[in-house]
Coordinates of C-alpha atoms in Angstrom, one line a residue:
M1 CA 0.0 0.0 0.0
K2 CA 1.4 3.4 -1.0
F3 CA 0.9 6.1 1.6
K4 CA 0.6 9.8 0.9
P5 CA 3.3 12.1 2.3
Y6 CA 1.3 13.4 5.3
Q7 CA 0.2 9.8 6.1
R8 CA 3.7 8.6 6.0
A9 CA 4.9 11.4 8.3
V10 CA 2.2 10.6 10.9
I11 CA 2.8 6.9 10.8
I12 CA 6.6 7.4 11.3
Y13 CA 5.9 9.8 14.2
V14 CA 3.5 7.4 15.9
V15 CA 5.8 4.4 15.5
V16 CA 8.8 6.2 16.8
A17 CA 6.8 7.7 19.7
A18 CA 5.5 4.2 20.7
L19 CA 8.9 2.6 20.6
W20 CA 10.5 5.5 22.4
I21 CA 8.0 5.4 25.3
Y22 CA 8.2 1.6 25.7
L23 CA 12.0 1.3 25.4
S24 CA 12.9 4.4 27.4
D25 CA 10.4 3.6 30.2
T26 CA 11.9 0.1 30.4
L27 CA 15.5 1.5 30.6
V28 CA 14.5 4.0 33.2
A29 CA 12.8 1.3 35.4
A30 CA 15.8 -1.0 35.1
N31 CA 18.5 1.6 35.9
F32 CA 16.9 4.0 38.4
S33 CA 15.2 3.3 41.7
T34 CA 14.7 6.5 43.6
V35 CA 11.9 8.9 42.8
Q36 CA 14.4 11.8 42.3
D37 CA 16.5 9.8 39.8
I38 CA 13.5 8.6 37.9
Q39 CA 12.1 12.2 37.6
S40 CA 15.5 13.5 36.4
A41 CA 15.7 10.6 33.9
Q42 CA 12.2 11.4 32.6
I43 CA 13.1 15.1 32.1
Y44 CA 16.2 14.1 30.1
K45 CA 14.2 11.5 28.2
G46 CA 11.6 14.0 27.3
W47 CA 14.2 16.5 25.8
L48 CA 15.9 13.7 23.9
Y49 CA 12.5 12.6 22.5
V50 CA 11.9 16.2 21.3
L51 CA 15.3 16.4 19.6
A52 CA 15.1 12.9 18.1
T53 CA 11.6 13.2 16.7
G54 CA 12.4 16.7 15.5
A55 CA 15.4 15.4 13.5
I56 CA 13.4 12.5 12.1
L57 CA 10.5 14.7 11.1
Y58 CA 12.9 17.2 9.5
V59 CA 14.3 14.4 7.3
V60 CA 10.9 13.0 6.4
I61 CA 9.2 16.3 5.7
K62 CA 12.2 17.7 3.8
R63 CA 12.3 14.6 1.6
D64 CA 8.6 15.0 0.7
F65 CA 9.0 18.7 0.1
D66 CA 11.9 18.1 -2.2
I67 CA 9.7 15.7 -4.2
I68 CA 7.0 18.3 -4.4
E69 CA 9.5 20.9 -5.5
V70 CA 10.8 18.7 -8.2
S71 CA 7.3 18.0 -9.4
G72 CA 6.5 21.7 -9.5
T73 CA 9.7 22.4 -11.5
R74 CA 8.7 19.8 -14.0
L75 CA 5.2 21.2 -14.3
L76 CA 6.6 24.7 -14.8
K77 CA 9.0 23.4 -17.5
S78 CA 6.1 21.7 -19.3
Y79 CA 4.2 25.1 -19.3
E80 CA 7.3 26.8 -20.6
E81 CA 7.7 24.3 -23.4
T82 CA 4.0 24.7 -24.3
L83 CA 4.3 28.5 -24.5
R84 CA 7.4 28.2 -26.7
G85 CA 5.5 25.8 -28.9
W86 CA 2.6 28.3 -29.3
I87 CA 5.0 31.1 -30.2
D88 CA 6.8 28.8 -32.7
V89 CA 3.4 28.0 -34.3
L90 CA 2.5 31.7 -34.6
D91 CA 5.9 32.5 -36.2
L92 CA 5.4 29.7 -38.7
R93 CA 2.0 31.2 -39.6
D94 CA 3.1 34.8 -39.8
K95 CA 6.6 34.6 -41.3
E96 CA 6.6 38.4 -42.1
T97 CA 6.9 39.2 -38.4
K98 CA 9.6 36.5 -37.7
D99 CA 11.7 37.4 -34.6
H100 CA 9.2 40.2 -33.7
T101 CA 8.2 38.4 -30.5
T102 CA 11.7 37.8 -29.3
R103 CA 12.8 41.4 -30.2
V104 CA 9.9 43.3 -28.6
T105 CA 10.1 41.0 -25.6
K106 CA 13.7 41.8 -25.0
V107 CA 13.4 45.5 -25.6
A108 CA 10.2 46.0 -23.7
T109 CA 11.5 44.0 -20.7
E110 CA 14.5 46.3 -20.7
L111 CA 12.2 49.3 -20.6
A112 CA 10.2 47.7 -17.8
R113 CA 13.4 47.2 -15.8
L114 CA 14.4 50.8 -16.4
A115 CA 10.9 51.8 -15.1
G116 CA 11.7 50.1 -11.8
M117 CA 10.3 46.6 -12.3
D118 CA 12.3 43.7 -10.8
G119 CA 11.9 40.2 -9.5
E120 CA 8.6 38.4 -10.1
D121 CA 7.0 41.5 -11.5
L122 CA 9.7 41.7 -14.2
K123 CA 9.3 38.0 -15.0
K124 CA 5.6 38.4 -15.2
F125 CA 6.0 41.3 -17.6
E126 CA 8.4 39.3 -19.8
R127 CA 6.1 36.4 -20.1
G128 CA 3.2 38.7 -20.9
A129 CA 5.3 40.4 -23.6
M130 CA 6.1 37.0 -25.1
L131 CA 2.4 36.2 -25.3
H132 CA 1.3 39.6 -26.6
D133 CA 0.2 38.3 -30.0
I134 CA -1.0 34.8 -28.9
G135 CA -4.6 35.8 -29.8
K136 CA -3.6 35.8 -33.5
M137 CA -3.7 32.0 -33.3
G138 CA -7.4 32.4 -33.7
I139 CA -7.2 34.7 -36.8
P140 CA -7.8 33.0 -40.2
D141 CA -4.7 32.6 -42.3
A142 CA -6.3 34.5 -45.2
I143 CA -6.2 37.6 -43.0
L144 CA -3.2 37.0 -40.9
T145 CA -0.9 36.2 -43.8
K146 CA -2.6 38.5 -46.4
P147 CA 0.2 40.0 -48.6
E148 CA -1.3 43.5 -48.7
K149 CA -3.0 46.0 -46.5
L150 CA -6.2 44.8 -44.8
N151 CA -9.5 46.2 -45.7
K152 CA -12.0 47.5 -43.1
E153 CA -13.8 44.2 -42.5
E154 CA -10.5 42.3 -42.2
Y155 CA -9.1 44.8 -39.8
E156 CA -12.1 44.4 -37.6
V157 CA -11.4 40.6 -37.5
I158 CA -7.7 41.2 -36.6
K159 CA -8.8 43.5 -33.8
R160 CA -10.4 40.5 -32.1
H161 CA -7.0 39.0 -31.2
P162 CA -6.8 40.6 -27.7
D163 CA -10.2 39.1 -26.9
I164 CA -9.1 35.8 -28.2
A165 CA -6.0 36.0 -26.1
Y166 CA -8.1 36.8 -23.0
D167 CA -10.4 33.7 -23.7
L168 CA -7.3 31.6 -24.2
L169 CA -5.3 32.6 -21.2
N170 CA -7.9 33.5 -18.6
H171 CA -9.1 30.0 -17.8
I172 CA -5.6 28.7 -17.1
D173 CA -4.3 29.7 -13.6
F174 CA -0.7 29.8 -14.6
L175 CA -1.3 31.9 -17.7
K176 CA -3.9 34.3 -16.4
N177 CA -1.2 36.0 -14.4
F178 CA 0.3 37.3 -17.7
I179 CA -2.9 38.5 -19.3
D180 CA -2.5 42.3 -19.0
I181 CA -0.2 42.8 -22.1
P182 CA -1.9 40.3 -24.5
Y183 CA -5.4 41.8 -23.6
C184 CA -4.5 45.5 -23.3
H185 CA -1.5 46.4 -25.4
H186 CA -3.8 48.0 -28.1
E187 CA -5.6 50.3 -25.7
K188 CA -4.7 54.0 -26.0
W189 CA -4.1 56.6 -23.4
D190 CA -7.0 58.8 -24.7
G191 CA -9.5 55.9 -24.7
S192 CA -9.6 55.4 -28.5
G193 CA -8.0 52.0 -28.5
Y194 CA -9.4 48.4 -28.4
P195 CA -10.8 46.0 -27.3
R196 CA -12.4 47.9 -24.3
G197 CA -11.6 51.5 -24.9
L198 CA -9.7 51.8 -21.6
K199 CA -8.4 55.3 -20.8
G200 CA -5.3 56.6 -18.9
D201 CA -4.5 54.7 -15.7
E202 CA -7.3 52.2 -16.5
I203 CA -4.8 50.6 -18.8
P204 CA -2.4 48.3 -16.9
F205 CA 1.0 49.9 -16.6
S206 CA 2.7 46.9 -18.2
A207 CA 0.5 47.2 -21.3
R208 CA 1.3 50.9 -21.5
L209 CA 5.0 50.2 -21.4
F210 CA 4.8 47.4 -23.9
A211 CA 2.7 49.4 -26.4
I212 CA 5.3 51.9 -27.3
I213 CA 7.9 49.2 -28.0
D214 CA 5.4 47.1 -30.1
V215 CA 4.6 50.2 -32.2
W216 CA 8.2 51.1 -32.5
D217 CA 9.1 47.6 -33.8
A218 CA 6.2 47.5 -36.3
L219 CA 7.1 50.9 -37.8
S220 CA 10.9 50.4 -37.9
R221 CA 10.7 47.4 -40.2
D222 CA 9.5 46.7 -43.7
R223 CA 6.2 45.0 -44.2
I224 CA 4.6 43.9 -47.5
Y225 CA 2.2 46.8 -47.3
K226 CA 4.6 49.5 -46.2
K227 CA 8.3 50.5 -46.0
A228 CA 10.1 51.0 -42.7
W229 CA 9.8 54.4 -41.2
S230 CA 12.9 56.4 -40.5
E231 CA 14.1 57.0 -36.9
E232 CA 13.2 60.6 -37.1
E233 CA 9.7 59.9 -38.3
I234 CA 9.1 57.4 -35.5
C235 CA 10.4 59.8 -32.8
T236 CA 8.2 62.6 -34.2
L237 CA 5.2 60.3 -34.1
F238 CA 5.8 59.3 -30.5
K239 CA 6.2 62.9 -29.4
N240 CA 2.9 63.8 -31.2
E241 CA 1.1 60.8 -29.7
S242 CA 2.2 61.5 -26.2
G243 CA -1.0 61.9 -24.2
R244 CA -3.1 60.4 -27.1
H245 CA -1.9 56.9 -28.0
F246 CA 0.8 56.7 -25.4
D247 CA 1.2 57.4 -21.7
P248 CA 3.3 60.6 -21.5
F249 CA 5.4 59.1 -18.7
V250 CA 6.2 56.1 -20.9
V251 CA 7.1 58.4 -23.8
D252 CA 9.5 60.4 -21.6
L253 CA 11.0 57.1 -20.3
F254 CA 11.4 55.9 -23.8
F255 CA 13.4 58.9 -24.9
T256 CA 15.4 59.2 -21.7
H257 CA 16.7 55.6 -22.3
Y258 CA 16.5 55.6 -26.1
A259 CA 20.2 54.8 -26.6
R260 CA 20.1 51.8 -24.2
L261 CA 16.9 50.5 -25.8
M262 CA 18.4 50.7 -29.3
E263 CA 21.5 48.9 -28.1
V264 CA 19.3 46.0 -26.9
A265 CA 17.3 46.1 -30.1
Q266 CA 20.4 45.9 -32.3
N267 CA 21.9 43.0 -30.4
K268 CA 22.2 40.3 -33.1
E269 CA 22.4 37.6 -30.5
L270 CA 19.1 38.1 -28.8
G271 CA 18.9 34.4 -27.9
S272 CA 15.8 32.7 -26.9
I273 CA 13.2 34.3 -24.7
R274 CA 13.6 33.5 -21.0
I275 CA 10.2 32.3 -19.8

């Protein structure tokens, strides 16, 4: 019969306690005769019992927790492999934006770090950035890979990808923690964005940070339906869109650290995304 960890710990504790009481009482009775000696022996016996059972329980519980930790690590790794698989599938479908996910994730994560994020918050941001276009998995190939500019009806379909991302991620506990960027990175500071028309501070800060890098990457590279914009044109647009499309604080942060962000963007050895 296979016992669960907590059952095993209790059984070991009960068995050790029973053996200790029986054997120690037998030894005390055999070696001490006066009341004072027996009382002293019982005190020492009690302290030894606490130390012995504490040591045994430490070993047993630590072993079980190590097993749980290993299982948790394996589960996290399986999630990470699944996420990478999703991104690979998306890259295969939309070859025109190849490396876009890796590039914007790296640059946006650097911007988030410069904004003061660290630890788990920065890791959460990075995973959300990686998943920002995951909703496009639900967009038909005829629209997603169309070799020319989308018409009005097609654009309305592509605008559904944040809602698709929400539906995809929100029902999985591990993934719902990273939903802000995939769901909100097309919202605009003045409330004219989509899918919910959020305005100002209603938009999660992580999505506001990511949005400027996403737009920068889209404009700075050739697409079938357009040529890449010049650095001057992009910077002019960002200044004009401060307080309209973009959070003014984020625009200021972008220009303050512009050289560093371009250094990260131009790194030819971006490597794989750290999930």
